[in-house]
Amino acid sequence: MKESLSPGAQRLLEARAIRLAAPAHEAASEETVWLATFAVGDLEVGLPLDALRAALPLRRVTPVPLAPPEVIGVLRFSGAVLPVYSLAFMLGGQPSRRDSTHLLVVERGAGRLVAFDCVQVPLATTRPAREIELARARTREGEPLTDVMLGDRVLTLVDVGRLCAVWEKKRGA
């Protein structure tokens, strides 16, 4: 068949073949970020999977009387007492322990752990690292939330350290 094609047509077809093969090769070698994704109200939320330490039943929480509305209680985890926050409230919704059935123990940075309530155990998913970097570059400095497009859906990435820092600043802690 090569004999029936002109040299120009053959070069064109070879160039197209190379171009069409390149995206599959690049996608396979592209760096990815693992995320733990779950719903918080109407939001689809993502946390870095490497920051997730445990998913536990909510019944392990001890309520704290007169605590601020974002604090659900405390949790004893690996010999430490951790604060348990309402992630829905911290993201601008209403705290609702009634809907939550699970806790997520998450590292907020420098080995410090916190826990958040959630309705479901997170699912692990990947996103291209470049996509996450570009989304974070568009986010204001110090902002704890970053929106990433997932086709026609939006995934809100939460920087747990920044989110806790924002709330500590509000409370004067």
mmCIF file with all atom_site columns, C-alpha atoms in Angstrom:
data_model
loop_
_atom_site.group_PDB
_atom_site.id
_atom_site.type_symbol
_atom_site.label_atom_id
_atom_site.label_alt_id
_atom_site.label_comp_id
_atom_site.label_asym_id
_atom_site.label_entity_id
_atom_site.label_seq_id
_atom_site.pdbx_PDB_ins_code
_atom_site.Cartn_x
_atom_site.Cartn_y
_atom_site.Cartn_z
_atom_site.occupancy
_atom_site.B_iso_or_equiv
_atom_site.pdbx_formal_charge
_atom_site.auth_seq_id
_atom_site.auth_comp_id
_atom_site.auth_asym_id
_atom_site.auth_atom_id
_atom_site.pdbx_PDB_model_num
ATOM 1   C CA . MET A 1 1   ? 0.000   0.000  0.000  1.00 0.00 ? 1   MET A CA 1
ATOM 2   C CA . LYS A 1 2   ? 2.937   2.345  0.634  1.00 0.00 ? 2   LYS A CA 1
ATOM 3   C CA . GLU A 1 3   ? 3.760   2.192  -3.082 1.00 0.00 ? 3   GLU A CA 1
ATOM 4   C CA . SER A 1 4   ? 0.348   3.631  -3.997 1.00 0.00 ? 4   SER A CA 1
ATOM 5   C CA . LEU A 1 5   ? 0.754   6.712  -1.760 1.00 0.00 ? 5   LEU A CA 1
ATOM 6   C CA . SER A 1 6   ? 2.675   9.774  -2.726 1.00 0.00 ? 6   SER A CA 1
ATOM 7   C CA . PRO A 1 7   ? 5.614   10.701 -0.466 1.00 0.00 ? 7   PRO A CA 1
ATOM 8   C CA . GLY A 1 8   ? 3.673   13.758 0.799  1.00 0.00 ? 8   GLY A CA 1
ATOM 9   C CA . ALA A 1 9   ? 0.615   11.672 1.674  1.00 0.00 ? 9   ALA A CA 1
ATOM 10  C CA . GLN A 1 10  ? 2.785   9.073  3.378  1.00 0.00 ? 10  GLN A CA 1
ATOM 11  C CA . ARG A 1 11  ? 4.508   11.758 5.523  1.00 0.00 ? 11  ARG A CA 1
ATOM 12  C CA . LEU A 1 12  ? 1.113   13.235 6.395  1.00 0.00 ? 12  LEU A CA 1
ATOM 13  C CA . LEU A 1 13  ? -0.240  9.849  7.513  1.00 0.00 ? 13  LEU A CA 1
ATOM 14  C CA . GLU A 1 14  ? 2.895   9.132  9.556  1.00 0.00 ? 14  GLU A CA 1
ATOM 15  C CA . ALA A 1 15  ? 2.661   12.552 11.246 1.00 0.00 ? 15  ALA A CA 1
ATOM 16  C CA . ARG A 1 16  ? -1.010  11.920 12.077 1.00 0.00 ? 16  ARG A CA 1
ATOM 17  C CA . ALA A 1 17  ? -0.172  8.496  13.487 1.00 0.00 ? 17  ALA A CA 1
ATOM 18  C CA . ILE A 1 18  ? 2.510   10.008 15.725 1.00 0.00 ? 18  ILE A CA 1
ATOM 19  C CA . ARG A 1 19  ? 0.176   12.802 16.867 1.00 0.00 ? 19  ARG A CA 1
ATOM 20  C CA . LEU A 1 20  ? -2.658  10.374 17.650 1.00 0.00 ? 20  LEU A CA 1
ATOM 21  C CA . ALA A 1 21  ? -0.341  8.042  19.540 1.00 0.00 ? 21  ALA A CA 1
ATOM 22  C CA . ALA A 1 22  ? 1.192   10.817 21.667 1.00 0.00 ? 22  ALA A CA 1
ATOM 23  C CA . PRO A 1 23  ? -1.789  11.657 23.955 1.00 0.00 ? 23  PRO A CA 1
ATOM 24  C CA . ALA A 1 24  ? -2.217  8.025  25.005 1.00 0.00 ? 24  ALA A CA 1
ATOM 25  C CA . HIS A 1 25  ? 1.505   7.804  25.805 1.00 0.00 ? 25  HIS A CA 1
ATOM 26  C CA . GLU A 1 26  ? 1.501   11.128 27.689 1.00 0.00 ? 26  GLU A CA 1
ATOM 27  C CA . ALA A 1 27  ? -1.623  10.211 29.651 1.00 0.00 ? 27  ALA A CA 1
ATOM 28  C CA . ALA A 1 28  ? -0.061  6.927  30.735 1.00 0.00 ? 28  ALA A CA 1
ATOM 29  C CA . SER A 1 29  ? 3.080   8.653  32.007 1.00 0.00 ? 29  SER A CA 1
ATOM 30  C CA . GLU A 1 30  ? 1.283   11.656 33.524 1.00 0.00 ? 30  GLU A CA 1
ATOM 31  C CA . GLU A 1 31  ? 1.602   12.078 37.274 1.00 0.00 ? 31  GLU A CA 1
ATOM 32  C CA . THR A 1 32  ? -1.646  11.632 39.212 1.00 0.00 ? 32  THR A CA 1
ATOM 33  C CA . VAL A 1 33  ? -2.915  12.691 42.630 1.00 0.00 ? 33  VAL A CA 1
ATOM 34  C CA . TRP A 1 34  ? -5.006  10.295 44.711 1.00 0.00 ? 34  TRP A CA 1
ATOM 35  C CA . LEU A 1 35  ? -8.041  11.868 46.382 1.00 0.00 ? 35  LEU A CA 1
ATOM 36  C CA . ALA A 1 36  ? -10.646 10.692 48.887 1.00 0.00 ? 36  ALA A CA 1
ATOM 37  C CA . THR A 1 37  ? -13.979 11.999 47.551 1.00 0.00 ? 37  THR A CA 1
ATOM 38  C CA . PHE A 1 38  ? -17.353 12.177 49.289 1.00 0.00 ? 38  PHE A CA 1
ATOM 39  C CA . ALA A 1 39  ? -20.485 14.315 49.439 1.00 0.00 ? 39  ALA A CA 1
ATOM 40  C CA . VAL A 1 40  ? -21.038 17.121 51.939 1.00 0.00 ? 40  VAL A CA 1
ATOM 41  C CA . GLY A 1 41  ? -24.547 18.383 51.319 1.00 0.00 ? 41  GLY A CA 1
ATOM 42  C CA . ASP A 1 42  ? -24.668 19.375 47.646 1.00 0.00 ? 42  ASP A CA 1
ATOM 43  C CA . LEU A 1 43  ? -20.877 19.595 47.349 1.00 0.00 ? 43  LEU A CA 1
ATOM 44  C CA . GLU A 1 44  ? -18.608 16.853 46.101 1.00 0.00 ? 44  GLU A CA 1
ATOM 45  C CA . VAL A 1 45  ? -15.530 17.204 48.306 1.00 0.00 ? 45  VAL A CA 1
ATOM 46  C CA . GLY A 1 46  ? -12.014 15.835 47.923 1.00 0.00 ? 46  GLY A CA 1
ATOM 47  C CA . LEU A 1 47  ? -9.163  15.443 50.392 1.00 0.00 ? 47  LEU A CA 1
ATOM 48  C CA . PRO A 1 48  ? -5.655  14.213 49.585 1.00 0.00 ? 48  PRO A CA 1
ATOM 49  C CA . LEU A 1 49  ? -5.825  10.459 50.131 1.00 0.00 ? 49  LEU A CA 1
ATOM 50  C CA . ASP A 1 50  ? -2.394  10.444 51.784 1.00 0.00 ? 50  ASP A CA 1
ATOM 51  C CA . ALA A 1 51  ? -3.776  12.768 54.506 1.00 0.00 ? 51  ALA A CA 1
ATOM 52  C CA . LEU A 1 52  ? -6.607  10.360 55.385 1.00 0.00 ? 52  LEU A CA 1
ATOM 53  C CA . ARG A 1 53  ? -5.712  8.251  58.428 1.00 0.00 ? 53  ARG A CA 1
ATOM 54  C CA . ALA A 1 54  ? -8.972  6.444  59.239 1.00 0.00 ? 54  ALA A CA 1
ATOM 55  C CA . ALA A 1 55  ? -12.700 6.176  58.587 1.00 0.00 ? 55  ALA A CA 1
ATOM 56  C CA . LEU A 1 56  ? -14.574 5.320  61.784 1.00 0.00 ? 56  LEU A CA 1
ATOM 57  C CA . PRO A 1 57  ? -18.181 5.082  62.994 1.00 0.00 ? 57  PRO A CA 1
ATOM 58  C CA . LEU A 1 58  ? -19.561 8.358  64.351 1.00 0.00 ? 58  LEU A CA 1
ATOM 59  C CA . ARG A 1 59  ? -20.716 6.676  67.571 1.00 0.00 ? 59  ARG A CA 1
ATOM 60  C CA . ARG A 1 60  ? -17.132 6.896  68.892 1.00 0.00 ? 60  ARG A CA 1
ATOM 61  C CA . VAL A 1 61  ? -17.489 10.675 69.362 1.00 0.00 ? 61  VAL A CA 1
ATOM 62  C CA . THR A 1 62  ? -17.920 12.096 72.855 1.00 0.00 ? 62  THR A CA 1
ATOM 63  C CA . PRO A 1 63  ? -20.061 15.273 72.754 1.00 0.00 ? 63  PRO A CA 1
ATOM 64  C CA . VAL A 1 64  ? -18.630 18.438 74.307 1.00 0.00 ? 64  VAL A CA 1
ATOM 65  C CA . PRO A 1 65  ? -21.199 20.622 76.108 1.00 0.00 ? 65  PRO A CA 1
ATOM 66  C CA . LEU A 1 66  ? -21.192 24.329 75.194 1.00 0.00 ? 66  LEU A CA 1
ATOM 67  C CA . ALA A 1 67  ? -18.761 23.760 72.304 1.00 0.00 ? 67  ALA A CA 1
ATOM 68  C CA . PRO A 1 68  ? -18.884 26.110 69.300 1.00 0.00 ? 68  PRO A CA 1
ATOM 69  C CA . PRO A 1 69  ? -21.254 24.977 66.520 1.00 0.00 ? 69  PRO A CA 1
ATOM 70  C CA . GLU A 1 70  ? -18.469 23.645 64.300 1.00 0.00 ? 70  GLU A CA 1
ATOM 71  C CA . VAL A 1 71  ? -17.293 21.274 67.070 1.00 0.00 ? 71  VAL A CA 1
ATOM 72  C CA . ILE A 1 72  ? -19.238 18.017 67.308 1.00 0.00 ? 72  ILE A CA 1
ATOM 73  C CA . GLY A 1 73  ? -17.122 16.573 70.086 1.00 0.00 ? 73  GLY A CA 1
ATOM 74  C CA . VAL A 1 74  ? -13.870 14.746 70.702 1.00 0.00 ? 74  VAL A CA 1
ATOM 75  C CA . LEU A 1 75  ? -12.505 11.388 69.626 1.00 0.00 ? 75  LEU A CA 1
ATOM 76  C CA . ARG A 1 76  ? -9.934  9.174  71.280 1.00 0.00 ? 76  ARG A CA 1
ATOM 77  C CA . PHE A 1 77  ? -7.689  7.913  68.479 1.00 0.00 ? 77  PHE A CA 1
ATOM 78  C CA . SER A 1 78  ? -4.335  6.144  68.864 1.00 0.00 ? 78  SER A CA 1
ATOM 79  C CA . GLY A 1 79  ? -3.865  7.474  72.385 1.00 0.00 ? 79  GLY A CA 1
ATOM 80  C CA . ALA A 1 80  ? -4.659  11.081 71.472 1.00 0.00 ? 80  ALA A CA 1
ATOM 81  C CA . VAL A 1 81  ? -7.812  13.158 71.924 1.00 0.00 ? 81  VAL A CA 1
ATOM 82  C CA . LEU A 1 82  ? -8.832  14.773 68.627 1.00 0.00 ? 82  LEU A CA 1
ATOM 83  C CA . PRO A 1 83  ? -11.368 17.506 67.947 1.00 0.00 ? 83  PRO A CA 1
ATOM 84  C CA . VAL A 1 84  ? -14.252 16.391 65.724 1.00 0.00 ? 84  VAL A CA 1
ATOM 85  C CA . TYR A 1 85  ? -15.608 19.119 63.452 1.00 0.00 ? 85  TYR A CA 1
ATOM 86  C CA . SER A 1 86  ? -18.724 19.443 61.347 1.00 0.00 ? 86  SER A CA 1
ATOM 87  C CA . LEU A 1 87  ? -17.272 19.730 57.855 1.00 0.00 ? 87  LEU A CA 1
ATOM 88  C CA . ALA A 1 88  ? -20.664 20.810 56.493 1.00 0.00 ? 88  ALA A CA 1
ATOM 89  C CA . PHE A 1 89  ? -20.753 23.750 58.926 1.00 0.00 ? 89  PHE A CA 1
ATOM 90  C CA . MET A 1 90  ? -17.150 24.729 58.229 1.00 0.00 ? 90  MET A CA 1
ATOM 91  C CA . LEU A 1 91  ? -17.919 24.783 54.489 1.00 0.00 ? 91  LEU A CA 1
ATOM 92  C CA . GLY A 1 92  ? -20.877 27.113 55.003 1.00 0.00 ? 92  GLY A CA 1
ATOM 93  C CA . GLY A 1 93  ? -23.746 24.682 55.603 1.00 0.00 ? 93  GLY A CA 1
ATOM 94  C CA . GLN A 1 94  ? -25.641 23.619 58.694 1.00 0.00 ? 94  GLN A CA 1
ATOM 95  C CA . PRO A 1 95  ? -24.178 21.151 61.186 1.00 0.00 ? 95  PRO A CA 1
ATOM 96  C CA . SER A 1 96  ? -26.228 17.965 61.167 1.00 0.00 ? 96  SER A CA 1
ATOM 97  C CA . ARG A 1 97  ? -24.907 15.092 63.209 1.00 0.00 ? 97  ARG A CA 1
ATOM 98  C CA . ARG A 1 98  ? -28.201 13.350 62.498 1.00 0.00 ? 98  ARG A CA 1
ATOM 99  C CA . ASP A 1 99  ? -27.223 12.721 58.840 1.00 0.00 ? 99  ASP A CA 1
ATOM 100 C CA . SER A 1 100 ? -23.616 11.782 59.515 1.00 0.00 ? 100 SER A CA 1
ATOM 101 C CA . THR A 1 101 ? -22.664 8.185  60.162 1.00 0.00 ? 101 THR A CA 1
ATOM 102 C CA . HIS A 1 102 ? -18.874 8.250  59.794 1.00 0.00 ? 102 HIS A CA 1
ATOM 103 C CA . LEU A 1 103 ? -15.780 10.115 60.924 1.00 0.00 ? 103 LEU A CA 1
ATOM 104 C CA . LEU A 1 104 ? -12.725 10.837 58.853 1.00 0.00 ? 104 LEU A CA 1
ATOM 105 C CA . VAL A 1 105 ? -9.465  11.210 60.749 1.00 0.00 ? 105 VAL A CA 1
ATOM 106 C CA . VAL A 1 106 ? -7.253  13.483 58.667 1.00 0.00 ? 106 VAL A CA 1
ATOM 107 C CA . GLU A 1 107 ? -3.747  14.874 59.067 1.00 0.00 ? 107 GLU A CA 1
ATOM 108 C CA . ARG A 1 108 ? -3.886  18.654 58.964 1.00 0.00 ? 108 ARG A CA 1
ATOM 109 C CA . GLY A 1 109 ? -0.126  19.040 58.754 1.00 0.00 ? 109 GLY A CA 1
ATOM 110 C CA . ALA A 1 110 ? 2.983   18.385 60.840 1.00 0.00 ? 110 ALA A CA 1
ATOM 111 C CA . GLY A 1 111 ? 1.523   15.182 62.279 1.00 0.00 ? 111 GLY A CA 1
ATOM 112 C CA . ARG A 1 112 ? -1.479  16.976 63.795 1.00 0.00 ? 112 ARG A CA 1
ATOM 113 C CA . LEU A 1 113 ? -4.751  15.086 63.397 1.00 0.00 ? 113 LEU A CA 1
ATOM 114 C CA . VAL A 1 114 ? -8.374  16.247 63.323 1.00 0.00 ? 114 VAL A CA 1
ATOM 115 C CA . ALA A 1 115 ? -11.616 14.449 62.550 1.00 0.00 ? 115 ALA A CA 1
ATOM 116 C CA . PHE A 1 116 ? -14.622 15.453 60.452 1.00 0.00 ? 116 PHE A CA 1
ATOM 117 C CA . ASP A 1 117 ? -18.076 13.956 60.271 1.00 0.00 ? 117 ASP A CA 1
ATOM 118 C CA . CYS A 1 118 ? -19.382 12.705 56.943 1.00 0.00 ? 118 CYS A CA 1
ATOM 119 C CA . VAL A 1 119 ? -22.356 10.865 55.528 1.00 0.00 ? 119 VAL A CA 1
ATOM 120 C CA . GLN A 1 120 ? -20.409 8.231  53.597 1.00 0.00 ? 120 GLN A CA 1
ATOM 121 C CA . VAL A 1 121 ? -17.031 6.542  53.534 1.00 0.00 ? 121 VAL A CA 1
ATOM 122 C CA . PRO A 1 122 ? -14.951 8.301  50.855 1.00 0.00 ? 122 PRO A CA 1
ATOM 123 C CA . LEU A 1 123 ? -14.174 6.783  47.489 1.00 0.00 ? 123 LEU A CA 1
ATOM 124 C CA . ALA A 1 124 ? -10.616 6.856  46.170 1.00 0.00 ? 124 ALA A CA 1
ATOM 125 C CA . THR A 1 125 ? -10.119 8.514  42.793 1.00 0.00 ? 125 THR A CA 1
ATOM 126 C CA . THR A 1 126 ? -7.273  10.055 40.825 1.00 0.00 ? 126 THR A CA 1
ATOM 127 C CA . ARG A 1 127 ? -6.874  13.352 39.019 1.00 0.00 ? 127 ARG A CA 1
ATOM 128 C CA . PRO A 1 128 ? -3.955  14.525 36.907 1.00 0.00 ? 128 PRO A CA 1
ATOM 129 C CA . ALA A 1 129 ? -1.454  16.390 39.104 1.00 0.00 ? 129 ALA A CA 1
ATOM 130 C CA . ARG A 1 130 ? -1.170  19.154 36.505 1.00 0.00 ? 130 ARG A CA 1
ATOM 131 C CA . GLU A 1 131 ? -4.950  19.740 36.670 1.00 0.00 ? 131 GLU A CA 1
ATOM 132 C CA . ILE A 1 132 ? -4.782  20.098 40.466 1.00 0.00 ? 132 ILE A CA 1
ATOM 133 C CA . GLU A 1 133 ? -1.800  22.475 40.253 1.00 0.00 ? 133 GLU A CA 1
ATOM 134 C CA . LEU A 1 134 ? -3.582  24.694 37.708 1.00 0.00 ? 134 LEU A CA 1
ATOM 135 C CA . ALA A 1 135 ? -6.736  24.819 39.841 1.00 0.00 ? 135 ALA A CA 1
ATOM 136 C CA . ARG A 1 136 ? -4.725  25.754 42.942 1.00 0.00 ? 136 ARG A CA 1
ATOM 137 C CA . ALA A 1 137 ? -2.894  28.458 40.986 1.00 0.00 ? 137 ALA A CA 1
ATOM 138 C CA . ARG A 1 138 ? -6.285  30.073 40.260 1.00 0.00 ? 138 ARG A CA 1
ATOM 139 C CA . THR A 1 139 ? -7.225  29.992 43.955 1.00 0.00 ? 139 THR A CA 1
ATOM 140 C CA . ARG A 1 140 ? -6.594  33.044 46.145 1.00 0.00 ? 140 ARG A CA 1
ATOM 141 C CA . GLU A 1 141 ? -3.626  32.879 48.521 1.00 0.00 ? 141 GLU A CA 1
ATOM 142 C CA . GLY A 1 142 ? -4.615  31.218 51.808 1.00 0.00 ? 142 GLY A CA 1
ATOM 143 C CA . GLU A 1 143 ? -8.012  30.029 50.517 1.00 0.00 ? 143 GLU A CA 1
ATOM 144 C CA . PRO A 1 144 ? -8.773  26.535 51.888 1.00 0.00 ? 144 PRO A CA 1
ATOM 145 C CA . LEU A 1 145 ? -11.036 25.463 48.998 1.00 0.00 ? 145 LEU A CA 1
ATOM 146 C CA . THR A 1 146 ? -10.123 24.799 45.357 1.00 0.00 ? 146 THR A CA 1
ATOM 147 C CA . ASP A 1 147 ? -12.638 23.859 42.661 1.00 0.00 ? 147 ASP A CA 1
ATOM 148 C CA . VAL A 1 148 ? -11.615 21.303 40.021 1.00 0.00 ? 148 VAL A CA 1
ATOM 149 C CA . MET A 1 149 ? -13.840 20.397 37.070 1.00 0.00 ? 149 MET A CA 1
ATOM 150 C CA . LEU A 1 150 ? -14.717 16.711 36.657 1.00 0.00 ? 150 LEU A CA 1
ATOM 151 C CA . GLY A 1 151 ? -16.444 16.763 33.293 1.00 0.00 ? 151 GLY A CA 1
ATOM 152 C CA . ASP A 1 152 ? -19.757 18.486 34.081 1.00 0.00 ? 152 ASP A CA 1
ATOM 153 C CA . ARG A 1 153 ? -19.292 18.245 37.877 1.00 0.00 ? 153 ARG A CA 1
ATOM 154 C CA . VAL A 1 154 ? -17.229 20.328 40.286 1.00 0.00 ? 154 VAL A CA 1
ATOM 155 C CA . LEU A 1 155 ? -14.985 18.711 42.901 1.00 0.00 ? 155 LEU A CA 1
ATOM 156 C CA . THR A 1 156 ? -14.112 20.988 45.826 1.00 0.00 ? 156 THR A CA 1
ATOM 157 C CA . LEU A 1 157 ? -10.648 20.172 47.165 1.00 0.00 ? 157 LEU A CA 1
ATOM 158 C CA . VAL A 1 158 ? -10.205 20.994 50.840 1.00 0.00 ? 158 VAL A CA 1
ATOM 159 C CA . ASP A 1 159 ? -6.848  22.022 52.284 1.00 0.00 ? 159 ASP A CA 1
ATOM 160 C CA . VAL A 1 160 ? -7.474  20.797 55.839 1.00 0.00 ? 160 VAL A CA 1
ATOM 161 C CA . GLY A 1 161 ? -4.612  22.780 57.370 1.00 0.00 ? 161 GLY A CA 1
ATOM 162 C CA . ARG A 1 162 ? -5.842  26.054 55.880 1.00 0.00 ? 162 ARG A CA 1
ATOM 163 C CA . LEU A 1 163 ? -9.482  25.315 56.737 1.00 0.00 ? 163 LEU A CA 1
ATOM 164 C CA . CYS A 1 164 ? -8.602  24.691 60.390 1.00 0.00 ? 164 CYS A CA 1
ATOM 165 C CA . ALA A 1 165 ? -6.395  27.799 60.461 1.00 0.00 ? 165 ALA A CA 1
ATOM 166 C CA . VAL A 1 166 ? -9.271  29.937 59.135 1.00 0.00 ? 166 VAL A CA 1
ATOM 167 C CA . TRP A 1 167 ? -11.591 28.626 61.860 1.00 0.00 ? 167 TRP A CA 1
ATOM 168 C CA . GLU A 1 168 ? -8.981  29.022 64.591 1.00 0.00 ? 168 GLU A CA 1
ATOM 169 C CA . LYS A 1 169 ? -8.478  32.623 63.506 1.00 0.00 ? 169 LYS A CA 1
ATOM 170 C CA . LYS A 1 170 ? -12.254 33.216 63.669 1.00 0.00 ? 170 LYS A CA 1
ATOM 171 C CA . ARG A 1 171 ? -12.338 31.776 67.188 1.00 0.00 ? 171 ARG A CA 1
ATOM 172 C CA . GLY A 1 172 ? -9.196  33.596 68.306 1.00 0.00 ? 172 GLY A CA 1
ATOM 173 C CA . ALA A 1 173 ? -7.409  30.345 69.124 1.00 0.00 ? 173 ALA A CA 1
#
